[in-house]
C-alpha positions as MATLAB code, in Angstrom:
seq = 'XXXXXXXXXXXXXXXXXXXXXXXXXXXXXXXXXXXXXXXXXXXXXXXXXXXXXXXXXXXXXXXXXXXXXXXXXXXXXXXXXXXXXXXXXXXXXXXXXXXXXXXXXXXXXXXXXXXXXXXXXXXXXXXXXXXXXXXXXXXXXXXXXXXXXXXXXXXXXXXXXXXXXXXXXXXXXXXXXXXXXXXXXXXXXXXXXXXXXXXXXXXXXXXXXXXXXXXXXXXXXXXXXXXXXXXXXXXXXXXXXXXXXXXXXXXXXXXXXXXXXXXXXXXXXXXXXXXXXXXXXXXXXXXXXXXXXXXXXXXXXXXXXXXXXXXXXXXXXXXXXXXXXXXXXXXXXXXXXXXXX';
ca = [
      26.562  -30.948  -39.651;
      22.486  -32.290  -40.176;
      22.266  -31.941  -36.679;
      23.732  -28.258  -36.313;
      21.834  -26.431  -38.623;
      18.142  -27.535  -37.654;
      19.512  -26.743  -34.161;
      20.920  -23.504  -35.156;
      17.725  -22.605  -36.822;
      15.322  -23.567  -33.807;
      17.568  -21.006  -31.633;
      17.496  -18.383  -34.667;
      13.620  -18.740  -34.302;
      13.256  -18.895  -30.819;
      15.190  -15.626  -30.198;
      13.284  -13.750  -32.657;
       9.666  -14.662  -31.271;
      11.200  -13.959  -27.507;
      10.951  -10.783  -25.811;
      14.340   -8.826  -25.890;
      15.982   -7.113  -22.557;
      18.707   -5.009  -22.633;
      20.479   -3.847  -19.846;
      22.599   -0.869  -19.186;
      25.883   -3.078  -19.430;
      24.994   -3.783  -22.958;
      23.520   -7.514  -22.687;
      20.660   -8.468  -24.939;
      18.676  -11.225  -22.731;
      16.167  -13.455  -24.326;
      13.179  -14.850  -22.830;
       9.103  -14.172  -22.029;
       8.743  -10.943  -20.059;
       6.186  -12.090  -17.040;
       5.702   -8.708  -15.526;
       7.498   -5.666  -13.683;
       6.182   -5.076  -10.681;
       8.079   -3.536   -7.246;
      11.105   -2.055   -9.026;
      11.730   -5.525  -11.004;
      11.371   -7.100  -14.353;
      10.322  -10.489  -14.449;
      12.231  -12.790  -17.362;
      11.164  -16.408  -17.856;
      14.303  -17.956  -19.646;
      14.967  -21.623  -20.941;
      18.476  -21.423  -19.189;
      17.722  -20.178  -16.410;
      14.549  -19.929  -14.867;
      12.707  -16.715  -13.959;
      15.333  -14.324  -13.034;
      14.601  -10.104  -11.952;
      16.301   -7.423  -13.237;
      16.815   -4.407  -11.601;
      14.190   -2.014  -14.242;
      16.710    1.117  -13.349;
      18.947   -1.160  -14.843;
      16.646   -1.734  -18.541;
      17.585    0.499  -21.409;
      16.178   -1.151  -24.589;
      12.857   -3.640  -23.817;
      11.183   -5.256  -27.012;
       8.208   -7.749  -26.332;
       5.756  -10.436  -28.947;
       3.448  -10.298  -27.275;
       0.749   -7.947  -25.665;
       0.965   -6.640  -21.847;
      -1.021   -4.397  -19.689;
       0.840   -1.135  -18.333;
      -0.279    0.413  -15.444;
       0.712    4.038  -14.847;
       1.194    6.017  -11.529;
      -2.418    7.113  -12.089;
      -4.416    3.984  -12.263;
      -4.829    4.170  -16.245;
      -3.726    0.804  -18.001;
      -2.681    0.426  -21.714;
      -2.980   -2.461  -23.592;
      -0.418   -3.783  -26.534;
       2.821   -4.535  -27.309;
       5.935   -2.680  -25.618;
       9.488   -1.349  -26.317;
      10.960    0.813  -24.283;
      14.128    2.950  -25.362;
      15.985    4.933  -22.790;
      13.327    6.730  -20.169;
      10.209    6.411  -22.051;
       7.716    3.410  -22.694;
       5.800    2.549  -26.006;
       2.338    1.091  -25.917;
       1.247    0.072  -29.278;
      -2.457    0.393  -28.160;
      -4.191   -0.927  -31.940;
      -3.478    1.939  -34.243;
      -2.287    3.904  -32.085;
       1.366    4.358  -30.050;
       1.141    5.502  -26.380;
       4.136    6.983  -24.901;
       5.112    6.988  -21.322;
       7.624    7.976  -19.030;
       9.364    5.324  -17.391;
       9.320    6.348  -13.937;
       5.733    6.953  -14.057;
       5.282    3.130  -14.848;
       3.645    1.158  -12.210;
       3.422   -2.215  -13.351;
       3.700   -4.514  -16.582;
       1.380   -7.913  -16.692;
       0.957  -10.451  -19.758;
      -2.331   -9.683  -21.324;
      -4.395  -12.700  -22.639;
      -6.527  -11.152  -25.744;
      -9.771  -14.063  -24.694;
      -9.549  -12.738  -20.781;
     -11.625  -10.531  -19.026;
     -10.280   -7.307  -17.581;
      -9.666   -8.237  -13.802;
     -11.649   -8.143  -11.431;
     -11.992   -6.809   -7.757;
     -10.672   -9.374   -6.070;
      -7.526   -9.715   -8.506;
      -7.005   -6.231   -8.315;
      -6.693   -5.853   -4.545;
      -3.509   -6.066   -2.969;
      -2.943   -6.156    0.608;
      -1.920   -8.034    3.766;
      -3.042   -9.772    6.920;
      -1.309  -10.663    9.858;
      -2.081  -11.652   13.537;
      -0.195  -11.944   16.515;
      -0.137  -13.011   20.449;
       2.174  -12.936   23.659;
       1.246  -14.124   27.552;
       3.132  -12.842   30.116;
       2.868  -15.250   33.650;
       3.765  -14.724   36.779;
       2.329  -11.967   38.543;
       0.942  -10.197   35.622;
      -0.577  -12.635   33.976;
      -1.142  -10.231   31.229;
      -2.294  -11.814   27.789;
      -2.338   -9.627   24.548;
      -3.386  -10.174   20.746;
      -3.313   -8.484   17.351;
      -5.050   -8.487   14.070;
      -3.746   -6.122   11.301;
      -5.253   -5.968    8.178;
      -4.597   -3.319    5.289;
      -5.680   -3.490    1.080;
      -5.636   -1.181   -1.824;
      -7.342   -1.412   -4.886;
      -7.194    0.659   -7.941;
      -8.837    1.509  -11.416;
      -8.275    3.903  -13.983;
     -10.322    6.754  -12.022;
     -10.170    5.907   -8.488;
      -8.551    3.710   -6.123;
      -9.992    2.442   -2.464;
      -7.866    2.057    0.858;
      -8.728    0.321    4.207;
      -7.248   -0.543    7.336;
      -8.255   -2.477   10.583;
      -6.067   -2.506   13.196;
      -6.610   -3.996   16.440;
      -4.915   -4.584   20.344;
      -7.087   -6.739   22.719;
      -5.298   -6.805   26.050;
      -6.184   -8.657   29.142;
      -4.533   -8.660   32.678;
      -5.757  -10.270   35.793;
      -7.676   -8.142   38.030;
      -7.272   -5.262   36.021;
      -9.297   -3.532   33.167;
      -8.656   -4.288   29.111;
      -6.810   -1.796   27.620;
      -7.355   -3.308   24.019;
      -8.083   -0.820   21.051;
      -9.096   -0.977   17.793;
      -8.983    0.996   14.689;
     -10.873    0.754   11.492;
     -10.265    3.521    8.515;
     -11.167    3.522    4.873;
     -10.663    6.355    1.802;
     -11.608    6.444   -1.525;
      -9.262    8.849   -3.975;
     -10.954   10.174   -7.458;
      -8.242   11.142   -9.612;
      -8.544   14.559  -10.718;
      -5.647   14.621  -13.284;
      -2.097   13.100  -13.387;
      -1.025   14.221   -9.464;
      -3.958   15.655   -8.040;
      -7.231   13.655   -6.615;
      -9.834   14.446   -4.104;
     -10.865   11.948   -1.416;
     -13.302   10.800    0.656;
     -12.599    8.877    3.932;
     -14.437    7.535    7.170;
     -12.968    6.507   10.148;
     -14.022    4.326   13.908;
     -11.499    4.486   17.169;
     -12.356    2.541   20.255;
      -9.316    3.040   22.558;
      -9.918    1.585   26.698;
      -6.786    3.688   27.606;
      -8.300    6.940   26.615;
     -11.327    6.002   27.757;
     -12.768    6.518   24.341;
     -15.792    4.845   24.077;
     -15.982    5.365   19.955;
     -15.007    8.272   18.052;
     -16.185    8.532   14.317;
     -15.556   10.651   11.600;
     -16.368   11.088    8.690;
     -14.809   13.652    6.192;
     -12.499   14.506    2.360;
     -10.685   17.139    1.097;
      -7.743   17.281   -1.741;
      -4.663   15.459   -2.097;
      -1.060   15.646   -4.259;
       0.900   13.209   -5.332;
       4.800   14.365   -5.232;
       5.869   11.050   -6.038;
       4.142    7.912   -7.551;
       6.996    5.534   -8.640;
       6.884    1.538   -8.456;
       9.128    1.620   -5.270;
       7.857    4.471   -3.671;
       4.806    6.524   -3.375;
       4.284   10.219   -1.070;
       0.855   11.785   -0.917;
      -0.099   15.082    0.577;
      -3.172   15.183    2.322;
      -5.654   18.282    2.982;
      -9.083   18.829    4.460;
     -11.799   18.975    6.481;
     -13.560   16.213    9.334;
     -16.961   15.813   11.208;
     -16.159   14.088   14.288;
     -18.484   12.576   17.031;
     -16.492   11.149   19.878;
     -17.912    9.536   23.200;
     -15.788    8.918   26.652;
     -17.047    6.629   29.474;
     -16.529    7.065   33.087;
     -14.170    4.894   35.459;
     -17.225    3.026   36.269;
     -18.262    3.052   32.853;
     -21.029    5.047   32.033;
     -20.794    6.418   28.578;
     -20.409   10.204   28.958;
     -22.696   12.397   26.599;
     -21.695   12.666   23.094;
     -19.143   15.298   21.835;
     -19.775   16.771   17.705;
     -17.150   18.809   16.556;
     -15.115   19.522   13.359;
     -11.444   18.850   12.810;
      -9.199   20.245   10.063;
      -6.753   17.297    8.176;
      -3.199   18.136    6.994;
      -0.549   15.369    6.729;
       1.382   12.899    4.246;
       1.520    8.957    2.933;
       4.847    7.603    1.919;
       5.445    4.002    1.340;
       8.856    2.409   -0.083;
       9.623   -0.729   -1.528;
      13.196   -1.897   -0.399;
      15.812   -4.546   -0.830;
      14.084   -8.090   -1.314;
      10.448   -6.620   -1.086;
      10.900   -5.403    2.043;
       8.112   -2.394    2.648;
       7.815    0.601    4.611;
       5.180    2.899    5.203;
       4.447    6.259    7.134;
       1.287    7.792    8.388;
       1.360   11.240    9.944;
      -1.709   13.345    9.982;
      -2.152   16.600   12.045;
      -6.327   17.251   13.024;
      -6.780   21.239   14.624;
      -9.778   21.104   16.085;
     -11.511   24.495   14.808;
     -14.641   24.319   17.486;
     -12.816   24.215   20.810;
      -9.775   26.733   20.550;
      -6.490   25.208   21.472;
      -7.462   21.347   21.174;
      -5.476   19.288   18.289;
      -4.465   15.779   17.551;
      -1.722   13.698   15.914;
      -1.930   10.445   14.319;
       0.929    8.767   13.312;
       1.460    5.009   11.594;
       4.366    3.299   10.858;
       5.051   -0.275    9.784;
       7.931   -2.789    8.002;
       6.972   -5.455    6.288;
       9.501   -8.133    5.620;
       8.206  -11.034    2.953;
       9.670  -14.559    4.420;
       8.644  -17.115    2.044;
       5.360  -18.733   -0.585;
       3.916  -14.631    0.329;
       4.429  -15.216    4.164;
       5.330  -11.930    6.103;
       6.663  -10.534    9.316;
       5.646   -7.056    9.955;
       6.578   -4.137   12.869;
       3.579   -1.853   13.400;
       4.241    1.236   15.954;
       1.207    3.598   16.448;
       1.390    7.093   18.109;
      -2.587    9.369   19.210;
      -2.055   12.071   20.914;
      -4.403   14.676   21.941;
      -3.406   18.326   23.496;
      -6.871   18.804   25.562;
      -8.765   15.016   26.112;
     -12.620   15.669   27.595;
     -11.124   14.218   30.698;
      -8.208   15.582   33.052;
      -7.645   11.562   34.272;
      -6.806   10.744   30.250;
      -3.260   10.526   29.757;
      -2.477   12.685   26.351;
      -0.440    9.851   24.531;
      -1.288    6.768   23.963;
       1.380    4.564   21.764;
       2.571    0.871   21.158;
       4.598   -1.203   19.020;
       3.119   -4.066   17.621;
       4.946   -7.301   15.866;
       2.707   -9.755   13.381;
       2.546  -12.705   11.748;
       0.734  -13.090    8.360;
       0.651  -13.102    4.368;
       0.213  -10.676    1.671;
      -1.785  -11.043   -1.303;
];
């Protein structure tokens, strides 16, 4: 009986300095709330482990301690949570912030003595390479880099891209190409931002020596939600492109200006597994007639200790190329190797 009651006190205790989770079945679950992040809620347990919970599945969340939420805008509030139903209290000081649920990004542990993070903390992104050799006849040897990051911050948020094919067969000419893109959003209010973005295309089967551009215009988001995201896009390009020659001489330089309508969606799935879409339409509104597609797509499947496999297929096409000899498509599918961070 001396042993029972100091034991049933130390559990008393340690459930009422733990964070509480309730589920939608009606379980209380006791523990130290890591973090959501990706559709899950992180719960450190001593019985258990670290286990995730759906955070559909959360109906009542009470935490100790202070944590960091991130909403679908970039803003982050600072204090201790409880959530009841669809909305999200943030006892920021004096002060109690309310949120929507679904509008919650992400949840981190705040330490009171640490800096806000950083750049490097805050970027999240992946890199992966890959490589095939084809013998006999062909002798055809081809490699890929892919590279893509994100950061964000309460008013803005910055995205990049590099992807590149370098392709080699004997006796023949490379058709490698390589892609580099970057944007910078500045939110303008809860869905809407403006952005900014640059671009540089190199592409041997087009015969596209470099095309550039460099551009913004407004965006929407329709949904922002820690599993999935979809942006419209809107607005307005400068574009220099150069072509070479079969013997290649660079042709002369081509200015023109290209209009910009199209969408971003990227989805979350079952064990982390991501998906993303890319699909931009670009009217050319100097030479009547001419447009251009660009379309992205890519699955990302996490393996293990944040290595990844990923599918990349990429689609340009272009209704009037500077040269008859150009085919108008040029596409590929593209498998990688690499880790996220």
């Amino acid at each position: 009986m001396c042993l029972r009651l100091p034991l049933f006190l130390l559990l008393f205790f340690a459930a009422l300095s733990a964070d509480t989770v309730t589920v939608d079945s009606g379980d209380e679950l006791h523990g130290e709330v890591v973090k959501i992040e990706g559709g899950k809620l992180f719960l450190k347990t001593g019985y258990a482990g670290t286990i995730q919970i759906d955070w559909t599945k959360v109906t009542d969340l009470k935490t100790a301690s202070a944590y960091t939420v991130e909403v679908e805008t970039g803003r982050r509030y600072t204090g201790a949570v409880s959530r009841q139903g669809d909305q999200l209290a943030v006892q920021v000081e004096d002060v109690q912030v309310t949120v929507e649920t679904p509008r919650v990004v992400s949840v981190t542990r705040a330490d009171a003595n640490a800096e806000p993070p950083g750049f490097w903390k805050t970027l999240k992104g992946s890199i992966g390479v890959g490589y095939s050799l084809t013998r006999g006849n062909s002798r055809q040897t081809t490699s890929s880099l892919a590279s893509e990051g994100t950061y964000r911050s309460e008013a803005y948020a910055l995205h990049g891209d590099l992807n590149s094919i370098f392709s080699r067969q004997q006796d023949s000419q490379s058709t490698s190409r390589h892609a580099l893109n970057g944007r910078i959003d500045r939110y303008l209010g809860e869905r809407a931002f403006a952005f900014g973005l640059t671009g540089f295309e190199r592409n041997d089967r087009q015969k596209l020596d470099l095309r550039s551009r460099f551009g913004g215009g407004f965006g929407w988001k329709i949904k922002q939600r820690p599993k999935v995201q979809f942006d419209l896009l809107g607005g307005f390009t400068a574009t220099n492109e150069q072509f070479r020659a079969d013997d290649g001489e660079r042709l002369p330089r081509n200015t023109t200006g290209e209009g910009l309508f199209g969408f971003e969606w990227k989805s979350t799935q079952f064990r982390g597994m991501t998906l993303t879409t890319r699909l931009t339409a670009h009217p050319n509104v100097v030479q009547k007639g001419r447009y251009r597609i660009e379309y992205d797509s890519s699955v990302r499947i996490p393996l293990i200790s944040g290595l990844t496999w990923s599918w990349s297929l990429f689609d340009r096409y272009d209704s009037q190329p500077p040269r008859e000899d150009v085919l108008h498509n040029d596409y590929g599918l593209v498998s990688n190797f690499g880790f996220a961070f």
